[in-house]
Short mmCIF file of C-alpha atoms in Angstrom, two decimals:
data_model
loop_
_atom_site.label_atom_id
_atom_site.label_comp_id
_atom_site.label_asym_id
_atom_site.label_seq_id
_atom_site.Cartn_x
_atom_site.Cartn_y
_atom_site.Cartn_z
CA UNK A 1382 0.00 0.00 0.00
CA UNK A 1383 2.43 2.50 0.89
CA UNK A 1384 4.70 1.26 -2.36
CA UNK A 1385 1.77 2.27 -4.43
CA UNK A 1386 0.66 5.57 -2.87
CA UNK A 1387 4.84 6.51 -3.36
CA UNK A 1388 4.57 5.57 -6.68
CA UNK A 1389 1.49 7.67 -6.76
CA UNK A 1390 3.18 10.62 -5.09
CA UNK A 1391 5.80 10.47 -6.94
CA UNK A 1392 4.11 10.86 -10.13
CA UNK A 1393 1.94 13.43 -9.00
CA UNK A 1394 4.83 15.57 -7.90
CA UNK A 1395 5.53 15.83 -11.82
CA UNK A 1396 2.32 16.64 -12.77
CA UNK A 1397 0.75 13.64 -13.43
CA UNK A 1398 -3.49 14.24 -12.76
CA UNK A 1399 -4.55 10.95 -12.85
CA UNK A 1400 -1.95 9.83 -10.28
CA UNK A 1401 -2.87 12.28 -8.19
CA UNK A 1402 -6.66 10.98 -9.18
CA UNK A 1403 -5.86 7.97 -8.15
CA UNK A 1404 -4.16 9.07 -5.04
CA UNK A 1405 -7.37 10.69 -3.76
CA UNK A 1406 -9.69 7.44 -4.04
CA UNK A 1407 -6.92 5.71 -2.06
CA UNK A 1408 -6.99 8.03 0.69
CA UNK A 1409 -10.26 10.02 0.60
CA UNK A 1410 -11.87 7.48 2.49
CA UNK A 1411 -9.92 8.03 5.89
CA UNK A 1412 -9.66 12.01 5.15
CA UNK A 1413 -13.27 12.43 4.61
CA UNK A 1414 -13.95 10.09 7.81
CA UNK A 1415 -11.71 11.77 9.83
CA UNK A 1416 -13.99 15.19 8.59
CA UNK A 1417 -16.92 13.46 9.47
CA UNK A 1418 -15.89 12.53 12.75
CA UNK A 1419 -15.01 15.97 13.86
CA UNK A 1420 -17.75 17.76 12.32
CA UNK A 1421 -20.77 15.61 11.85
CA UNK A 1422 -21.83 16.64 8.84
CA UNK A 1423 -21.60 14.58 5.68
CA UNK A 1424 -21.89 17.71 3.19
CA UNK A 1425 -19.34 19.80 5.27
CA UNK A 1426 -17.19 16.92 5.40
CA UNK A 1427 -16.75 16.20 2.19
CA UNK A 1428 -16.12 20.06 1.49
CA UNK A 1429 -13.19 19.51 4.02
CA UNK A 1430 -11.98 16.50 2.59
CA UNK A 1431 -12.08 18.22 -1.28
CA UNK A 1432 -10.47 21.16 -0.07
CA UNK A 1433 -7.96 19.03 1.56
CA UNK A 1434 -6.74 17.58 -1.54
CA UNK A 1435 -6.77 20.29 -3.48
CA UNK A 1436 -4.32 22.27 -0.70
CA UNK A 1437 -2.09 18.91 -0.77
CA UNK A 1438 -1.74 19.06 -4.33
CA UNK A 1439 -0.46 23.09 -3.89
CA UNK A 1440 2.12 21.34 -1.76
CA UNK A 1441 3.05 18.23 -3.23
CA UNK A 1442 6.48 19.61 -3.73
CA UNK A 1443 7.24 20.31 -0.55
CA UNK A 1444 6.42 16.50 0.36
CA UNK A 1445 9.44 13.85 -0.05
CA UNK A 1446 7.91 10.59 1.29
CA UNK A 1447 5.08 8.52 2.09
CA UNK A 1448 4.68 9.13 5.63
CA UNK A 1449 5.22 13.03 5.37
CA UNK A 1450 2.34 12.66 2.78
CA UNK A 1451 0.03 10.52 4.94
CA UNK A 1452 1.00 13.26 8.00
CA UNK A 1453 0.26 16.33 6.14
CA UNK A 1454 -2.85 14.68 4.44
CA UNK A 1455 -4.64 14.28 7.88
CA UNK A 1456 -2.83 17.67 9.22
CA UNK A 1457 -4.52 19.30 7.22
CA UNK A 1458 -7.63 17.38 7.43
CA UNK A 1459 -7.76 18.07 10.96
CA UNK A 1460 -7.01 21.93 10.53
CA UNK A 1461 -9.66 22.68 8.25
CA UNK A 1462 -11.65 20.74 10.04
CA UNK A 1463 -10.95 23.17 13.10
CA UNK A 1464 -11.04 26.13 11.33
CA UNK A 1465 -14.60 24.71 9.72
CA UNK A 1466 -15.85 24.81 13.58
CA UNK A 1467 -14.54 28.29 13.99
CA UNK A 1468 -15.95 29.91 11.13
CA UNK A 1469 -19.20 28.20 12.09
CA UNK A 1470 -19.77 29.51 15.44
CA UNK A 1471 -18.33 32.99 14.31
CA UNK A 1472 -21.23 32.62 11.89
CA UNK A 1473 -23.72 31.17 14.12
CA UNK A 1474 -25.94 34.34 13.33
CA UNK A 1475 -25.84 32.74 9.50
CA UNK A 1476 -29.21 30.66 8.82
CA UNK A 1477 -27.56 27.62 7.47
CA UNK A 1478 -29.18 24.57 6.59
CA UNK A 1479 -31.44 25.24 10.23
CA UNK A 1480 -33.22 22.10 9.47
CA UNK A 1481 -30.41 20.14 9.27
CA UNK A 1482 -28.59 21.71 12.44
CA UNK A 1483 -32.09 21.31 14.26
CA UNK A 1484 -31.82 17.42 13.35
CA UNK A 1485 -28.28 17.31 14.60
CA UNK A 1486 -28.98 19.12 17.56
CA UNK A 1487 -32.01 16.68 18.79
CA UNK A 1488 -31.32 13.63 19.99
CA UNK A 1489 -33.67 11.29 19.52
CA UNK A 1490 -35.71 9.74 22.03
CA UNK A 1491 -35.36 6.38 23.31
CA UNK A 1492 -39.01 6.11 22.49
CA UNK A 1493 -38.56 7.29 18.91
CA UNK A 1494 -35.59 5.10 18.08
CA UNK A 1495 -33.80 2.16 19.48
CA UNK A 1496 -31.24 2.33 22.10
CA UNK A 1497 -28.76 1.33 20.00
CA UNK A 1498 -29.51 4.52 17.46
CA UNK A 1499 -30.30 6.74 20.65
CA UNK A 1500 -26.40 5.59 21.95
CA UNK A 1501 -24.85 6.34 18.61
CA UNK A 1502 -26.69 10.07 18.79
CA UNK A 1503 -25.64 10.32 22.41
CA UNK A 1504 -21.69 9.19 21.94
CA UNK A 1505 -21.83 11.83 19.31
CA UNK A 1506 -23.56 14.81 21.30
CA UNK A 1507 -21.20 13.98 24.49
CA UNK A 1508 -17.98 13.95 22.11
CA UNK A 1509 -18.84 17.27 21.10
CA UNK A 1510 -18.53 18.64 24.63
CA UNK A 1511 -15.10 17.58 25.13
CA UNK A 1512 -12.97 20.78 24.51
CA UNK A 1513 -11.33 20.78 20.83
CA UNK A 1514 -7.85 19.21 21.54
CA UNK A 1515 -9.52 16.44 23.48
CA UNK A 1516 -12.03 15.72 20.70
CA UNK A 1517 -9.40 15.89 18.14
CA UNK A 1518 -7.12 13.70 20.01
CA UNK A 1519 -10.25 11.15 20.58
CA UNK A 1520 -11.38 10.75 16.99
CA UNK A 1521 -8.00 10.10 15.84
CA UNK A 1522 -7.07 7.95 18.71
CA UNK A 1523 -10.61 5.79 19.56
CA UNK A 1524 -12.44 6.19 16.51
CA UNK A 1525 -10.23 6.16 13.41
CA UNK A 1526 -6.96 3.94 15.33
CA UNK A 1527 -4.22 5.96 14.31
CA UNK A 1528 -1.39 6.09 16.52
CA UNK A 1529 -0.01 8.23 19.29
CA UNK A 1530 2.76 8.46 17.40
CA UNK A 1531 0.78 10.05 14.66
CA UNK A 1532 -1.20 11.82 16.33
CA UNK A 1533 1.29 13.73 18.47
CA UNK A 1534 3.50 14.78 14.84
CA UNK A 1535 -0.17 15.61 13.67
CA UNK A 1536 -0.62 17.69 16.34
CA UNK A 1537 2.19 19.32 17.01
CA UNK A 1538 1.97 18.23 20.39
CA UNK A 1539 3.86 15.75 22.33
CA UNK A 1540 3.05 12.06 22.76
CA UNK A 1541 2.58 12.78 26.52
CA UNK A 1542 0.93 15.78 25.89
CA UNK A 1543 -1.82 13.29 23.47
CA UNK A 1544 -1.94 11.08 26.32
CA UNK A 1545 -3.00 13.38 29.04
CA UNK A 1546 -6.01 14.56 26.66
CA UNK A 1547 -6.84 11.26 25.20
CA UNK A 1548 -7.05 10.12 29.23
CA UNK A 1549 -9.34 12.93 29.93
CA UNK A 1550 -11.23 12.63 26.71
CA UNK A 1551 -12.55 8.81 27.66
CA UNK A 1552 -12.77 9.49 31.65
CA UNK A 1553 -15.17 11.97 29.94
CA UNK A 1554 -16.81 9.85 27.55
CA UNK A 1555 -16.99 7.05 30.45
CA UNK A 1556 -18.54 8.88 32.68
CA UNK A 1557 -21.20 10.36 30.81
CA UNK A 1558 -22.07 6.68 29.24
CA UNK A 1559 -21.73 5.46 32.83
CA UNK A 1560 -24.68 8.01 33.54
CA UNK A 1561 -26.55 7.44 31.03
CA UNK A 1562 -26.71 3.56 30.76
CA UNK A 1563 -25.60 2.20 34.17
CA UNK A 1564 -27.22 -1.18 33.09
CA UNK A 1565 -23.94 -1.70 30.72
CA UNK A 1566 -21.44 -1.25 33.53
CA UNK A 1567 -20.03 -2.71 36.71
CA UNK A 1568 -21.13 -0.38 39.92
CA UNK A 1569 -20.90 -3.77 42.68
CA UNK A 1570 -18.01 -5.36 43.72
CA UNK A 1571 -16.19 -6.67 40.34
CA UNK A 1572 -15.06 -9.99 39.63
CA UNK A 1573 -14.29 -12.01 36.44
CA UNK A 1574 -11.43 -11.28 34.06
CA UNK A 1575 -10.85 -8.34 32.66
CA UNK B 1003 1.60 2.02 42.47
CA UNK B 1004 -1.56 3.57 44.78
CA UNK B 1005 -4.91 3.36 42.95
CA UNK B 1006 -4.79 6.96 41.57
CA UNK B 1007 -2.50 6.15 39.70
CA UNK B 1008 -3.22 2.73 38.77
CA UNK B 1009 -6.86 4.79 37.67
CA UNK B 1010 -4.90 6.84 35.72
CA UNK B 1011 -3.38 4.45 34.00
CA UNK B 1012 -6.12 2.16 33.34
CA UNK B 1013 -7.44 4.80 30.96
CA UNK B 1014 -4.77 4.36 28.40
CA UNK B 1015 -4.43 0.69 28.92
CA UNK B 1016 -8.25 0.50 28.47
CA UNK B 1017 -6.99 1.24 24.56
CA UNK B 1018 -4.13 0.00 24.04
CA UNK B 1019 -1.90 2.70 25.12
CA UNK B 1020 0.49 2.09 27.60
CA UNK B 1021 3.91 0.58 27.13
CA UNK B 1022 5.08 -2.69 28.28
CA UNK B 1023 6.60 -1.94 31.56
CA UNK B 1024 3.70 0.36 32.36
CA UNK B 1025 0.92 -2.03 31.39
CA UNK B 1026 2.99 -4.57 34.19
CA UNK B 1027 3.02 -2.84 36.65
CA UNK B 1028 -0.52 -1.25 36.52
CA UNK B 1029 -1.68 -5.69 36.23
CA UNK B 1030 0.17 -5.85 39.19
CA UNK B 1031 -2.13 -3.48 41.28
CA UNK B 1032 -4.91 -4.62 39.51
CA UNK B 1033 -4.27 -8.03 40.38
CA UNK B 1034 -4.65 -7.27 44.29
CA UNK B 1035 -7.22 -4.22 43.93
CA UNK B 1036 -10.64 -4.92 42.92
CA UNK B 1037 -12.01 -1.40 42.52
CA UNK B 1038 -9.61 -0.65 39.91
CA UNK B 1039 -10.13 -3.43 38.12
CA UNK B 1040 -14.21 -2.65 38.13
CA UNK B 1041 -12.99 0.83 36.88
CA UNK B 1042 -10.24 -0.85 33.86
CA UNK B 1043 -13.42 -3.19 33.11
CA UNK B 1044 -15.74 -0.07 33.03
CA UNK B 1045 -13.43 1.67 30.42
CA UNK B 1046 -13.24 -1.11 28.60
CA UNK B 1047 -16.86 -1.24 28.23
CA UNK B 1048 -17.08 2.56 27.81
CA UNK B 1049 -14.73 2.24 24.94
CA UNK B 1050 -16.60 -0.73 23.25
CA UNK B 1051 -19.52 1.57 23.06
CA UNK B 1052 -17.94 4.63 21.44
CA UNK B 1053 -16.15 1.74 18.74
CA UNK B 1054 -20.01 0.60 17.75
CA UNK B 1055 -21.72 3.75 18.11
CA UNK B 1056 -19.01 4.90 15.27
CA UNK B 1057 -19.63 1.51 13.12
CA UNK B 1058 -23.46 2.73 13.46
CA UNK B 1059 -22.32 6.06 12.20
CA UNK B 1060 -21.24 5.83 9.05
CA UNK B 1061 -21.43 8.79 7.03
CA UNK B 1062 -22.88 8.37 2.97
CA UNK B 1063 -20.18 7.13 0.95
CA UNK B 1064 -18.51 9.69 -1.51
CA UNK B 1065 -19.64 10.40 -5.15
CA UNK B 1066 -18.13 7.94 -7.31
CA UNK B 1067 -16.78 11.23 -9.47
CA UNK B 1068 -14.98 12.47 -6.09
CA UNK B 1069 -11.57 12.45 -7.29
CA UNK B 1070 -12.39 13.34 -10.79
CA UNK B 1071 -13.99 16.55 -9.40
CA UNK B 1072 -11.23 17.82 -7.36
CA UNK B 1073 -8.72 17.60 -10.47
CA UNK B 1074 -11.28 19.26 -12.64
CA UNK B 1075 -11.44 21.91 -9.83
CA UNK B 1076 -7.77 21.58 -9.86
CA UNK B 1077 -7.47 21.64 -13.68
CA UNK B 1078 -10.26 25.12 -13.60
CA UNK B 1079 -7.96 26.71 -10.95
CA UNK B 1080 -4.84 26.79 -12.88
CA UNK B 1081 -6.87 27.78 -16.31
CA UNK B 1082 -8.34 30.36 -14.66
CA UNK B 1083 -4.66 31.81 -12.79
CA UNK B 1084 -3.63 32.17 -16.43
CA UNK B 1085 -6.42 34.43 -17.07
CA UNK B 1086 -5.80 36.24 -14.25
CA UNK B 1087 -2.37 36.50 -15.38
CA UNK B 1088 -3.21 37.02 -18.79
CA UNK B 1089 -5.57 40.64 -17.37
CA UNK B 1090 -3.14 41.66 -15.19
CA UNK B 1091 -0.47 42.31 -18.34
CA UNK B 1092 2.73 41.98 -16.38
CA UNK B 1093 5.28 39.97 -14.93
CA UNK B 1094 4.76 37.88 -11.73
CA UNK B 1095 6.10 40.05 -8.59
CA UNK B 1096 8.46 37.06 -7.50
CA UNK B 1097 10.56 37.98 -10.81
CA UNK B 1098 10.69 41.43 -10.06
CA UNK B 1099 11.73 41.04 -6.35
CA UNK B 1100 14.32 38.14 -6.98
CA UNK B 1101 17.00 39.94 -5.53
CA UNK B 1102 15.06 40.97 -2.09
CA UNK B 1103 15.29 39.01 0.95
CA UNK B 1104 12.55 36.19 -0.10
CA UNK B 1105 14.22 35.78 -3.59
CA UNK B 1106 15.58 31.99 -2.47
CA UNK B 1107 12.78 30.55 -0.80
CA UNK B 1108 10.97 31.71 -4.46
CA UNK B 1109 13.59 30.43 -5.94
CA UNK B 1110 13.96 26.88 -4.33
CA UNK B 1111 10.05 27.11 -4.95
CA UNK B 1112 10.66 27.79 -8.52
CA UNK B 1113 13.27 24.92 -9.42
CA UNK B 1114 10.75 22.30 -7.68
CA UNK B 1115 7.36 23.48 -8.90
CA UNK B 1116 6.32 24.55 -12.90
CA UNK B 1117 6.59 28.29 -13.01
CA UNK B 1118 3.11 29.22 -12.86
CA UNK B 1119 2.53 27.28 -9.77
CA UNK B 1120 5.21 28.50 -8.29
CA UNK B 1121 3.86 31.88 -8.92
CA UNK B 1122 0.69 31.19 -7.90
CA UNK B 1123 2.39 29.99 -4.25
CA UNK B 1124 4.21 33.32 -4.51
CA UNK B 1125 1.04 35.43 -5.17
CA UNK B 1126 -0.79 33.78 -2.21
CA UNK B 1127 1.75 33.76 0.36
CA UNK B 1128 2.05 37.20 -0.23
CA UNK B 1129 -1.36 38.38 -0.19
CA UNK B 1130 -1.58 36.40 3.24
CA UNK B 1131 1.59 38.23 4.46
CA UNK B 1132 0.13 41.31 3.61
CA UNK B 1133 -3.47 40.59 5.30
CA UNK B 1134 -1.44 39.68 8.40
CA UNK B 1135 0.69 43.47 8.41
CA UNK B 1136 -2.82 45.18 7.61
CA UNK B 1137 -2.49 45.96 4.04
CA UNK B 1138 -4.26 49.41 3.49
CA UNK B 1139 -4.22 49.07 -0.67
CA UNK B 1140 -8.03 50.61 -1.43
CA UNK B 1141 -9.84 48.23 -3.35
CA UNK B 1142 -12.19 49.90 -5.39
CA UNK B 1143 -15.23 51.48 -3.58
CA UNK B 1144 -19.05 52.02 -5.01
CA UNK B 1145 -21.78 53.93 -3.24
CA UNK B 1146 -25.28 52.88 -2.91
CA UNK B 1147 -27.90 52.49 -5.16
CA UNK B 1148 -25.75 50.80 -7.32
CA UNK B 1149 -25.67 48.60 -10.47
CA UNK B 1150 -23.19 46.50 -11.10
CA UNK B 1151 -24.62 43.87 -13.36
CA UNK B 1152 -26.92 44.84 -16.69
CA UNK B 1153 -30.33 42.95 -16.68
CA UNK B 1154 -29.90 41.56 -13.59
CA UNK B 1155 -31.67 42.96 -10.27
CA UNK B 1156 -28.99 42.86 -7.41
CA UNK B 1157 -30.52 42.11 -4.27
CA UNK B 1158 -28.41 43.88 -0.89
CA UNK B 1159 -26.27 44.66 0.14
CA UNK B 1160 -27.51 42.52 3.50
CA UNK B 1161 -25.20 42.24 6.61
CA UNK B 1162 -23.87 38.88 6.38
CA UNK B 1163 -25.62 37.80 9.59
CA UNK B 1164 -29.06 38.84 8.15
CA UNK B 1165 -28.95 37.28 4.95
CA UNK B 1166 -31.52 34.62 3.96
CA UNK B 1167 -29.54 32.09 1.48
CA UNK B 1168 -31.01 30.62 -1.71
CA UNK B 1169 -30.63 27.58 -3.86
CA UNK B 1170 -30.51 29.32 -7.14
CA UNK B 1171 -27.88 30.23 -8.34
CA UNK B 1172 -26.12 33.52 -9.23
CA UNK B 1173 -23.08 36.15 -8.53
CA UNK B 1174 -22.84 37.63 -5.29
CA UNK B 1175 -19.89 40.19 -3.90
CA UNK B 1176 -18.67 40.64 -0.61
CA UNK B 1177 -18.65 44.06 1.23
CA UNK B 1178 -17.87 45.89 3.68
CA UNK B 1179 -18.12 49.49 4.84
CA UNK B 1180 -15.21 51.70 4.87
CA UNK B 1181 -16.44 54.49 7.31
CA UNK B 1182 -19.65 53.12 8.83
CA UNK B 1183 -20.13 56.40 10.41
CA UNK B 1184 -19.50 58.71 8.24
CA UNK B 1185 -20.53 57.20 4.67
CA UNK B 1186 -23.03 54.34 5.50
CA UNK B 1187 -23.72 54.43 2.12
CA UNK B 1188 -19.63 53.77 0.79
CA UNK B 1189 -19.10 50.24 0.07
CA UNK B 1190 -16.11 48.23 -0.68
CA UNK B 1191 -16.43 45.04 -2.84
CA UNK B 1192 -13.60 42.71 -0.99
CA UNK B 1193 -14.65 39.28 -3.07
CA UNK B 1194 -16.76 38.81 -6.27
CA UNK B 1195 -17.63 35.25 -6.97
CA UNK B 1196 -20.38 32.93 -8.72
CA UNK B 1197 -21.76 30.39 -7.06
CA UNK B 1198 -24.53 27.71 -8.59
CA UNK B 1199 -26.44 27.54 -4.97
CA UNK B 1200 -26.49 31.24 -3.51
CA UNK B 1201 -26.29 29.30 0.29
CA UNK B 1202 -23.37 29.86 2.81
CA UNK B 1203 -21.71 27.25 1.36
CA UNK B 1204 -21.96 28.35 -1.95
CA UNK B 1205 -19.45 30.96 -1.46
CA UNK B 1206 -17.98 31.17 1.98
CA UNK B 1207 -16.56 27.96 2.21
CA UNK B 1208 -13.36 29.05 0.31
CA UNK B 1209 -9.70 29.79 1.88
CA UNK B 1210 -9.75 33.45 0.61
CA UNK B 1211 -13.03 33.88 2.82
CA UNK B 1212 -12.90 31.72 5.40
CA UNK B 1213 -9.10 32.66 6.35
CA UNK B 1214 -8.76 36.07 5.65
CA UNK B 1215 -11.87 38.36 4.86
CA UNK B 1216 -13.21 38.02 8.24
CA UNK B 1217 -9.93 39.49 10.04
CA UNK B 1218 -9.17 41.76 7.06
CA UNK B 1219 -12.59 43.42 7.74
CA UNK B 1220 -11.88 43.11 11.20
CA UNK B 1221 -15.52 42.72 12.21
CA UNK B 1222 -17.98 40.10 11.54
CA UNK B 1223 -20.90 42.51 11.90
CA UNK B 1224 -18.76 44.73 9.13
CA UNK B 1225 -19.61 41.92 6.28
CA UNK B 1226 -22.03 42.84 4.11
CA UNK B 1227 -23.52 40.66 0.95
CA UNK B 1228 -24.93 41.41 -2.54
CA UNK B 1229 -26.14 39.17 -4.93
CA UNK B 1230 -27.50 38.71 -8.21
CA UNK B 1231 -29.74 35.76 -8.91
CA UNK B 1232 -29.74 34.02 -12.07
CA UNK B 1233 -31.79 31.15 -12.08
CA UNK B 1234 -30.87 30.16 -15.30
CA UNK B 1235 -27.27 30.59 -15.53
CA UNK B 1236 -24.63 28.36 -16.88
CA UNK B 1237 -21.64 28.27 -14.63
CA UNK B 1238 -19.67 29.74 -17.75
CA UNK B 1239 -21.94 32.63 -18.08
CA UNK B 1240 -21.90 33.70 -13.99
CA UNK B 1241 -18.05 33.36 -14.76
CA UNK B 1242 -17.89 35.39 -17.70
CA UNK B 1243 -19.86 37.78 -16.35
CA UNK B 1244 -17.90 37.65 -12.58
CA UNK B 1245 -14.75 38.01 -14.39
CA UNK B 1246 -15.99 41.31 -16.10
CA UNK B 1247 -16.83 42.65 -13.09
CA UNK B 1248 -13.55 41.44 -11.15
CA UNK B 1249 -11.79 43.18 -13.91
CA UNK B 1250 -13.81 46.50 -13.13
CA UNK B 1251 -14.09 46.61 -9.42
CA UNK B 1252 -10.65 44.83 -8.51
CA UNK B 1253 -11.86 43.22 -5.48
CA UNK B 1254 -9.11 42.66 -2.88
CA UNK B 1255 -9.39 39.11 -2.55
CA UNK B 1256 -10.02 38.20 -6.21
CA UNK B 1257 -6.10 39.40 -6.74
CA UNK B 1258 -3.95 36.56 -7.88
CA UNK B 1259 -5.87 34.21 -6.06
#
């Protein structure tokens, strides 16, 4: 895999199109999943992940392997995605799509839906309370597997510094699931393996 | 190890994320403390939840033409920088200021990248640098009631805030007042643009906007809108007809970008 997406790169560095075509259906999936996750919007997301190619192609020069690719790729994935939020709440005065942001905003009743669907709408309102760095660190962590590693060169941030919000991020998550359904988790004395 | 600690700890091993010696000795408190066990186990748990709530979460897959639409968009970009360059009748800036400070970074830029991209990297970096020191170039300024397309009613200017989108489509220009107080009636166009849905993300989902009108303007309540409808437009025509008018009014942000 990462043979082909250097052969890729490396023939989209000299101009070829349809490598760098091909390029984006290898990797849109993650990019626009990553979007997704941080900003729970299909549409938006897949603005974020078109404008994320098309700023990675303005730099494809500056990018000499695989991994730097892969790293800037979701970099900049992420940073859009962050500036996406900003511009969104410094717009909040904007009517957007208000049905659409009234649907998000709901979550559905266990009555409505089943608790499997009301869980899913509940993981997702309680991730969007964790503060920015914390969510970040989360999705890329939890939800799309990508290393500390990664994340931290991502970042910008140390591996520690990932760890202390990815810690607070799922005592967060935790508790608030813990809460919600305490039917799922262990309040007696425990026992068993772990 | 005491059990904050061990609590702490349990957190990252819950996913994976603790190293060898670490995940040792953390078994070895677990292995004699039962509440931090319950607590590991309840992570683990928590954690298995978030992992299917996202497999339940799957956003809509892409278009099929995904890729082929971004190098179009690509492809239109650099078509539409040679036009640019074609209006503006002279030589890129980074040739004329080769021997200032910035000359080798444009340089190294140059040898790596085709000319015209590395121009167009040139043109934006510098547009941004100027943004950031407060540029005070005028772009050019019109005064209400104004016309600035022939058959077409425009419709504004609204403050940004106000404005009810649309799903036609149409040109629209980006404003803001230059003396609020004194000329409330003074304009400055700062972006022209087509869009084929007049809707916020139509036309402010672009870098230009997004990243630099806003602090340019220096206040959100400062950003004004005016648009054009034209229901039954061909993207070719709004951009004819946008281009006219970029070449007339100048707008800030259309420069180079």
């Amino acid at each position: 895999m990462d043979n082909e997406i250097a052969e890729l790169l490396s023939r989209a560095r000299k101009g070829d199109m349809e490598a760098f075509r091909q390029l984006i259906d290898r990797c849109s999936r993650r990019v626009y999943s990553i979007a997704y996750r941080m900003t729970g919007n299909a549409e938006d997301s897949r603005d974020i992940a078109q404008e994320t190619f098309i700023r990675i192609h303005r730099s494809l020069a500056l990018i000499d392997d695989t991994r730097s690719f892969q790293g800037w790729l979701y970099r900049t994935t992420v940073n859009l995605a962050r500036d996406f939020h900003r511009v969104k709440k410094r717009y909040a005065a904007v009517p957007l799509d208000s049905a659409e942001m009234e649907a998000a905003a709901v979550t559905p009743s266990p009555d409505d839906v089943s608790e499997y669907a009301e869980m899913t709408a509940y993981v997702k309102t309680i991730a969007g309370t964790l503060t920015a760095k914390q969510r970040e660190v989360f999705i890329l962590r939890d939800i799309e597997g990508l290393t500390t590693e990664e994340i931290a060169d991502m970042l910008s941030i140390s591996r520690s510094t990932v760890r202390v919000h990815l810690a607070k991020a799922r005592e967060h998550m935790k508790n608030a699931l813990m809460k919600r359904y305490p039917s799922y988790f262990t309040t007696s004395e425990p026992g068993g393996a772990l | 190890m005491n059990c904050s600690e061990a609590r702490r700890l349990a957190v990252l091993f819950a996913g994976g994320d603790l190293s060898q010696d670490e995940a040792a000795e953390l078994m070895a408190h677990i292995d004699y403390c039962p509440a931090c066990a319950g607590e590991l186990r309840n992570m683990r748990v928590a954690l298995a939840l978030v992992h299917d709530a996202a497999r339940e979460d799957v956003p809509p897959p892409l278009p099929g033409d995904f890729s082929s639409g971004i190098v179009e968009a690509i492809e239109r970009g650099r078509k539409q920088c040679e036009h640019t360059a074609a209006i503006a009748g002279k030589f890129p800036r980074w040739l004329r200021s080769a021997a200032t400070a910035g000359a080798a970074a444009a340089l190294v830029t140059a040898a790596v990248l085709p000319v015209r991209e590395a121009w167009q990297e040139h043109r934006r970096s510098e547009m941004l640098r100027e943004v950031m020191r407060g540029d005070t170039r005028k772009p050019s300024e019109i005064e209400l009631p104004f016309r600035i397309v022939g058959d077409y009613r425009i419709e504004g200017p609204y403050r940004l805030a106000e404005w009810q989108q649309s799903s036609e489509p149409g040109i629209f220009a980006i404003l803001h007042r230059p003396a609020p107080g004194n000329s409330p009636d003074r304009f400055v166009i700062d972006y022209l643009g087509e869009a084929d849905r007049l809707t916020y993300r139509g036309f402010l989902w672009t870098p230009v906007i997004r990243n630099t009108l806003v602090s340019h303007i220096g206040s959100v309540d400062n950003v004004y809108i005016a648009v054009c409808r034209m229901p039954d437009s061909t993207e070719r025509e709004r951009r004819t007809i946008s281009n006219v008018l970029i070449r007339k009014y100048k707008p800030y942000f259309n420069n180079g970008v």
